[in-house]
Coordinates of C-alpha atoms in Angstrom, one line a residue:
Chain A
M1 CA -32.0 24.5 13.4
P2 CA -30.0 21.9 15.3
T3 CA -28.1 23.0 18.5
A4 CA -24.3 23.2 18.6
D5 CA -24.2 19.9 20.5
E6 CA -26.4 18.2 17.9
I7 CA -24.1 19.4 15.1
F8 CA -21.0 18.3 17.0
A9 CA -22.5 14.8 17.5
K10 CA -23.3 14.4 13.8
V11 CA -19.8 15.8 12.8
R12 CA -18.3 13.2 15.1
E13 CA -20.2 10.4 13.5
T14 CA -19.2 11.7 10.1
L15 CA -15.5 11.8 11.0
V16 CA -15.6 8.3 12.6
D17 CA -17.0 7.0 9.3
A18 CA -14.7 9.0 7.1
L19 CA -11.4 8.6 8.9
G20 CA -11.9 5.3 10.8
V21 CA -11.0 6.9 14.1
D22 CA -12.6 6.3 17.5
D23 CA -15.4 8.4 19.0
D24 CA -13.2 9.7 21.9
E25 CA -10.5 10.9 19.6
I26 CA -12.9 13.5 18.2
T27 CA -12.7 16.5 20.5
P28 CA -13.5 20.1 19.4
E29 CA -9.8 20.9 19.4
A30 CA -8.6 17.9 17.5
T31 CA -6.8 18.8 14.2
L32 CA -7.9 16.7 11.2
V33 CA -4.4 16.2 9.9
G34 CA -2.2 16.1 13.0
D35 CA -4.5 14.4 15.4
L36 CA -6.9 12.4 13.2
G37 CA -4.5 11.5 10.4
A38 CA -6.5 12.9 7.5
E39 CA -5.0 13.0 4.0
S40 CA -6.0 15.0 0.9
I41 CA -8.6 12.5 -0.3
D42 CA -10.1 12.4 3.2
F43 CA -11.1 16.1 3.0
L44 CA -13.1 15.3 -0.1
D45 CA -14.7 12.3 1.6
I46 CA -15.6 14.4 4.6
V47 CA -17.3 17.0 2.4
F48 CA -19.2 14.3 0.6
R49 CA -20.4 12.8 3.9
L50 CA -21.3 16.2 5.5
E51 CA -23.3 17.0 2.4
K52 CA -25.2 13.8 2.8
N53 CA -25.6 13.8 6.6
F54 CA -26.7 17.4 6.8
A55 CA -28.6 17.5 3.5
I56 CA -26.7 20.6 2.3
K57 CA -24.4 21.6 -0.6
I58 CA -20.9 22.6 0.2
P59 CA -19.3 24.3 -2.8
R60 CA -15.7 23.3 -3.5
G61 CA -13.2 25.2 -1.4
E62 CA -15.7 26.7 1.0
L63 CA -15.1 24.5 4.0
F64 CA -11.5 23.6 3.1
P65 CA -9.9 26.3 0.9
E66 CA -7.4 25.0 -1.5
S67 CA -3.8 25.9 -2.3
L68 CA -3.5 28.6 0.3
A69 CA 0.2 28.2 0.4
A70 CA 0.7 28.4 -3.4
D71 CA 0.1 32.1 -3.7
Q72 CA 3.4 33.9 -3.6
S73 CA 1.9 37.2 -2.3
L74 CA 0.4 35.4 0.7
V75 CA 3.4 33.5 1.8
K76 CA 7.0 34.7 2.2
D77 CA 9.9 32.6 3.4
G78 CA 7.6 30.0 4.8
V79 CA 5.5 32.5 6.7
V80 CA 2.1 33.7 5.9
T81 CA 2.2 37.4 5.3
P82 CA -0.2 39.9 7.0
Q83 CA -2.0 40.1 3.7
G84 CA -2.3 36.3 3.7
I85 CA -3.7 36.4 7.2
A86 CA -6.3 38.9 6.1
E87 CA -7.2 36.6 3.2
L88 CA -7.6 33.7 5.6
R89 CA -9.9 35.7 7.8
V90 CA -12.1 36.3 4.8
K91 CA -12.0 32.8 3.4
M92 CA -12.2 31.0 6.7
P93 CA -14.4 32.9 9.1
H94 CA -15.2 29.5 10.6
A95 CA -11.5 28.9 11.6
D96 CA -9.5 30.2 14.5
V97 CA -7.3 32.5 12.5
E98 CA -6.5 34.5 15.6
K99 CA -4.6 31.6 17.1
F100 CA -2.8 30.8 13.9
S101 CA -1.7 34.4 13.5
K102 CA 0.5 34.2 16.6
N103 CA 2.8 31.7 14.8
P104 CA 1.9 32.0 11.1
K105 CA 4.3 29.4 9.6
V106 CA 3.0 27.8 6.5
E107 CA 3.2 24.3 8.0
N108 CA 0.8 25.5 10.8
I109 CA -2.0 26.2 8.3
Q110 CA -3.2 22.7 8.7
E111 CA -3.8 23.3 12.4
L112 CA -6.7 25.6 11.3
F113 CA -8.6 22.5 10.3
T114 CA -10.1 21.4 13.5
V115 CA -13.3 19.6 14.4
Q116 CA -14.6 22.8 15.9
M117 CA -13.9 24.6 12.6
I118 CA -16.3 22.2 10.9
V119 CA -18.9 22.7 13.6
N120 CA -18.6 26.5 13.2
F121 CA -18.9 26.2 9.5
L122 CA -22.1 24.1 9.7
Q123 CA -23.7 26.3 12.3
N124 CA -23.3 29.3 10.1
K125 CA -24.4 27.3 7.0
L126 CA -27.5 25.8 8.6
S127 CA -28.5 29.2 10.0
G128 CA -28.5 30.5 6.4
G129 CA -25.1 32.2 6.4
S130 CA -23.0 32.2 3.2
A131 CA -19.8 30.7 4.6
Chain B
M1 CA -20.2 -18.6 -12.7
T2 CA -21.2 -16.5 -9.7
Q3 CA -18.0 -14.7 -8.8
L4 CA -19.6 -11.3 -9.4
E5 CA -23.0 -12.1 -7.8
G6 CA -24.6 -9.0 -6.4
K7 CA -22.2 -6.7 -8.2
T8 CA -23.1 -4.0 -10.6
A9 CA -21.0 -2.9 -13.6
L10 CA -20.9 -0.2 -16.3
V11 CA -19.0 -0.8 -19.5
T12 CA -18.4 1.9 -22.1
G13 CA -18.1 1.0 -25.8
G14 CA -20.1 -2.2 -24.8
S15 CA -22.0 -3.1 -28.0
R16 CA -19.1 -4.4 -30.1
G17 CA -15.7 -5.9 -30.1
I18 CA -13.8 -6.2 -26.8
G19 CA -16.5 -4.3 -24.9
R20 CA -19.2 -6.7 -26.0
A21 CA -17.2 -9.7 -24.7
I22 CA -16.6 -7.9 -21.4
V23 CA -20.4 -7.2 -21.0
Q24 CA -21.1 -10.9 -21.7
T25 CA -18.4 -12.1 -19.4
L26 CA -19.4 -9.9 -16.5
A27 CA -23.1 -10.7 -16.9
Q28 CA -22.3 -14.5 -17.0
A29 CA -20.3 -14.0 -13.8
G30 CA -23.5 -12.8 -12.1
A31 CA -23.1 -9.0 -12.3
R32 CA -25.9 -6.7 -13.3
V33 CA -24.4 -4.9 -16.3
A34 CA -25.1 -1.6 -18.0
F35 CA -23.3 -0.6 -21.1
V36 CA -22.8 2.5 -23.2
Y37 CA -22.8 2.5 -27.0
Q38 CA -22.3 5.3 -29.4
S39 CA -23.9 4.6 -32.7
N40 CA -24.8 1.0 -33.4
A41 CA -28.2 0.6 -31.8
Q42 CA -28.8 -2.7 -33.6
A43 CA -25.7 -4.3 -32.1
A44 CA -26.7 -3.0 -28.7
E45 CA -30.2 -4.4 -28.9
Q46 CA -28.9 -7.7 -30.2
L47 CA -26.6 -8.0 -27.2
V48 CA -29.4 -7.2 -24.8
A49 CA -31.5 -9.8 -26.5
E50 CA -28.7 -12.4 -26.5
L51 CA -28.2 -12.0 -22.8
A52 CA -31.9 -12.0 -22.1
A53 CA -32.1 -15.4 -23.8
K54 CA -29.7 -16.7 -21.2
Q55 CA -31.7 -15.1 -18.4
L56 CA -29.1 -12.4 -18.0
S57 CA -30.0 -8.8 -17.9
A58 CA -28.1 -5.8 -19.4
T59 CA -29.2 -2.2 -19.9
A60 CA -28.0 -0.2 -22.9
Y61 CA -27.5 3.5 -22.9
Q62 CA -26.8 5.5 -26.0
A63 CA -24.3 8.3 -25.5
N64 CA -21.2 10.1 -26.7
V65 CA -18.7 9.2 -24.0
A66 CA -16.8 12.4 -24.6
N67 CA -19.7 14.3 -23.2
K68 CA -19.4 14.9 -19.5
D69 CA -23.0 15.5 -18.8
A70 CA -23.9 12.3 -20.5
A71 CA -21.4 10.4 -18.3
D72 CA -22.8 12.0 -15.2
D73 CA -26.3 11.2 -16.2
I74 CA -25.7 7.5 -17.0
V75 CA -23.7 7.0 -13.8
K76 CA -26.5 8.6 -11.8
K77 CA -29.1 6.4 -13.4
V78 CA -27.1 3.3 -12.7
V79 CA -26.4 4.3 -9.1
D80 CA -30.0 5.4 -8.5
G81 CA -31.5 2.3 -10.1
W82 CA -29.2 -0.3 -8.6
G83 CA -28.2 1.5 -5.4
K84 CA -24.5 1.3 -6.2
L85 CA -21.9 0.9 -8.9
D86 CA -19.1 -1.6 -8.1
I87 CA -17.3 -1.9 -11.5
L88 CA -16.5 0.6 -14.2
V89 CA -14.8 -0.5 -17.4
N90 CA -13.7 2.3 -19.6
N91 CA -13.5 0.5 -22.9
A92 CA -14.8 2.9 -25.5
G93 CA -12.1 3.7 -28.1
I94 CA -11.7 4.6 -31.7
V95 CA -8.8 4.8 -34.2
R96 CA -8.3 7.5 -36.8
D97 CA -4.9 6.2 -38.1
T98 CA -2.9 8.4 -40.4
L99 CA 0.7 9.7 -40.4
L100 CA 1.2 12.8 -38.3
A101 CA 2.1 14.9 -41.3
T102 CA -1.4 14.4 -42.7
M103 CA -3.4 14.2 -39.5
S104 CA -6.2 16.8 -39.2
P105 CA -6.9 18.5 -35.9
E106 CA -10.3 16.8 -36.0
Q107 CA -8.6 13.4 -36.2
W108 CA -6.4 14.3 -33.2
H109 CA -9.2 15.6 -31.1
E110 CA -11.8 13.0 -31.9
V111 CA -9.4 10.2 -30.7
I112 CA -8.2 12.1 -27.6
E113 CA -11.7 13.0 -26.5
T114 CA -13.3 9.6 -27.2
N115 CA -10.5 7.5 -25.8
L116 CA -9.0 9.7 -23.0
T117 CA -11.5 12.5 -22.0
S118 CA -14.2 9.8 -21.7
V119 CA -12.0 8.1 -19.0
F120 CA -11.9 11.4 -17.1
N121 CA -15.7 11.8 -17.5
F122 CA -16.7 8.4 -16.2
C123 CA -14.0 8.1 -13.5
Q124 CA -15.0 11.4 -12.0
A125 CA -18.6 10.5 -12.1
V126 CA -18.0 7.2 -10.2
T127 CA -15.5 8.6 -7.7
R128 CA -18.1 9.8 -5.2
P129 CA -20.3 6.7 -5.1
M130 CA -17.3 4.4 -5.0
M131 CA -15.6 6.4 -2.3
S132 CA -18.7 6.4 -0.2
A133 CA -19.2 2.7 -0.6
R134 CA -15.5 2.1 0.2
Y135 CA -15.5 -0.3 -2.8
G136 CA -14.8 0.0 -6.5
R137 CA -13.1 -1.6 -9.4
I138 CA -12.1 0.7 -12.3
I139 CA -10.5 -0.9 -15.4
N140 CA -9.3 1.2 -18.2
M141 CA -8.6 -0.1 -21.7
S142 CA -5.1 0.8 -22.9
S143 CA -3.2 -0.8 -25.7
V144 CA 0.3 -2.1 -26.3
A145 CA 0.5 0.9 -28.7
A146 CA 0.9 3.1 -25.7
E147 CA 4.3 1.8 -24.9
F148 CA 5.6 0.6 -28.2
G149 CA 4.0 2.9 -30.8
N150 CA 2.9 2.2 -34.3
K151 CA 3.3 4.4 -37.4
G152 CA 0.1 6.3 -38.0
Q153 CA -1.1 6.1 -34.4
T154 CA 0.3 9.2 -32.7
N155 CA -3.2 10.2 -31.7
Y156 CA -4.2 6.7 -30.6
A157 CA -0.9 6.0 -28.7
A158 CA -1.1 9.4 -27.0
S159 CA -4.6 8.7 -25.8
K160 CA -3.6 5.3 -24.5
G161 CA -0.4 6.5 -22.9
G162 CA -2.5 9.2 -21.2
I163 CA -4.8 6.5 -19.9
E164 CA -1.9 4.6 -18.3
G165 CA -0.6 7.7 -16.5
F166 CA -4.1 8.6 -15.4
T167 CA -4.6 5.0 -14.1
R168 CA -1.5 5.2 -11.9
C169 CA -2.5 8.6 -10.4
L170 CA -6.1 7.7 -9.7
A171 CA -5.0 4.4 -8.2
K172 CA -3.0 6.3 -5.6
E173 CA -5.8 8.8 -4.9
L174 CA -8.4 6.1 -4.3
A175 CA -6.4 3.2 -2.8
S176 CA -7.2 4.0 0.8
R177 CA -10.9 3.9 -0.1
G178 CA -11.0 0.3 -1.3
V179 CA -11.1 1.4 -4.9
T180 CA -8.6 -0.2 -7.3
V181 CA -7.8 1.3 -10.7
N182 CA -6.0 -0.8 -13.3
A183 CA -5.5 -0.8 -17.0
V184 CA -5.5 -3.6 -19.6
A185 CA -3.3 -3.3 -22.7
P186 CA -4.4 -5.6 -25.5
G187 CA -2.1 -6.6 -28.4
F188 CA -3.7 -7.5 -31.7
I189 CA -7.2 -8.6 -31.1
E190 CA -9.7 -9.8 -33.7
T191 CA -12.3 -6.9 -33.7
D192 CA -13.8 -4.5 -36.2
M193 CA -11.4 -1.9 -35.1
T194 CA -8.3 -3.9 -36.2
A195 CA -9.9 -5.2 -39.4
A196 CA -8.1 -2.8 -41.7
V197 CA -4.6 -3.5 -40.4
R198 CA -5.3 -7.3 -40.1
N199 CA -6.5 -7.4 -43.7
A200 CA -3.3 -5.7 -44.8
A201 CA -0.8 -7.7 -42.8
E202 CA -2.3 -10.6 -40.8
A203 CA 0.4 -13.1 -41.7
E204 CA 3.2 -10.7 -40.8
I205 CA 1.5 -9.9 -37.5
K206 CA 1.1 -13.5 -36.5
K207 CA 4.8 -14.1 -37.2
A208 CA 5.6 -11.4 -34.6
I209 CA 3.4 -12.9 -31.9
P210 CA 5.0 -15.8 -30.0
A211 CA 1.5 -17.3 -29.4
R212 CA 1.2 -17.5 -33.2
R213 CA -2.4 -16.3 -33.1
L214 CA -4.3 -13.1 -32.8
G215 CA -6.1 -12.4 -29.5
K216 CA -9.8 -12.8 -29.1
P217 CA -12.1 -10.4 -27.3
E218 CA -12.7 -13.1 -24.7
D219 CA -9.0 -13.2 -23.9
I220 CA -9.3 -9.6 -22.7
A221 CA -12.6 -10.1 -21.0
Q222 CA -11.2 -12.8 -18.8
A223 CA -8.5 -10.5 -17.5
V224 CA -11.1 -7.8 -16.9
L225 CA -13.2 -10.3 -15.0
F226 CA -10.2 -11.1 -12.7
L227 CA -9.5 -7.4 -12.1
A228 CA -13.2 -6.7 -11.4
G229 CA -13.4 -9.4 -8.7
D230 CA -13.0 -9.3 -5.0
G231 CA -9.8 -11.4 -5.3
A232 CA -7.9 -8.5 -7.0
S233 CA -8.3 -6.2 -4.1
Y234 CA -4.6 -5.6 -3.5
L235 CA -3.8 -5.1 -7.2
T236 CA -3.9 -1.4 -8.2
G237 CA -2.2 1.0 -10.6
Q238 CA -1.0 -1.7 -12.9
V239 CA -1.1 -2.1 -16.7
L240 CA -1.6 -5.7 -17.7
K241 CA -0.5 -6.5 -21.2
I242 CA -2.5 -9.3 -22.9
D243 CA -0.8 -9.8 -26.2
G244 CA 0.3 -13.4 -26.7
G245 CA 3.9 -12.4 -25.9
L246 CA 4.0 -9.8 -28.7
T247 CA 5.8 -7.1 -26.7
L248 CA 8.3 -9.4 -24.9
G249 CA 11.1 -8.7 -27.4
G250 CA 14.2 -11.0 -27.6
F251 CA 14.0 -14.2 -29.5

């Protein structure tokens, strides 16, 4: 079981390759879309590379849940409902949902996708957790 | 020719007609070529032998291209064996021409699955290796029938129109990864597939073609060769008509 630092180093390497960004841009707090410029196809690429680099399988939607904003019951008037936030906590235990819940606008969902979120996910995954 | 030296290619529907010419052309350009054939093992073996006689190698796989598992399996074998797949040519296609009023559901589905679902199957299978390699050339075989239509070809034209839309979407999805996706739309080409219509109306057809001749499989293969090369890296999401001017209209 690698340490958190070892996982972070490997995630950084993966993101440098996948996104063509510099080492020093990859901080734990950096958001994939806002700070690192990731687009939809990049999320797929990141998953492929993580699977290879960590020799694991990441089922579709597990690291980056899809179409969160499309469910009418979870979003109302551009804001994620309390039910939606509860759903996010279940689907993304690796993300900082607490921080998001303070300003739960739909467009802020992408801020959940940080480098630290990937590290958390992998830590749990590599220690035998389910998500 | 060595413009595809070091490249690897997979061609579906490769044993006969246009596909055969594409396999020959890519191999002659220096690529290692694998091809898929459906039923004619003799034609496939003959093609492999012909190329071997020229010191060129090709590998034949028998499969139904509409079968997703078969597509995954063949792409995996090629990537595992050669370490990469640079070029995919989705050429496999059939016709089951008949007026819509008399078309059976089987005739509809067979054409859609062989011509269009096969493109989904093979493109999806190559996406990951091509994305990871940051390089790829996908070339899908359409037809001028997609845009202009022919009586008796609702199934065929729908499959080819589907391929053109698919081509544009996938081109956008993969452009940032160095993978180009284009289509080639042949006009009337001298192959087994067009034999029936040629026998019925060859003189008429020639009159309608400004070049005054039918196309040859090699005419299409040369365009595929260009699209498959490094030189076409900025060309994506396009449909290239190769029809001797047939569809230009006017006088």
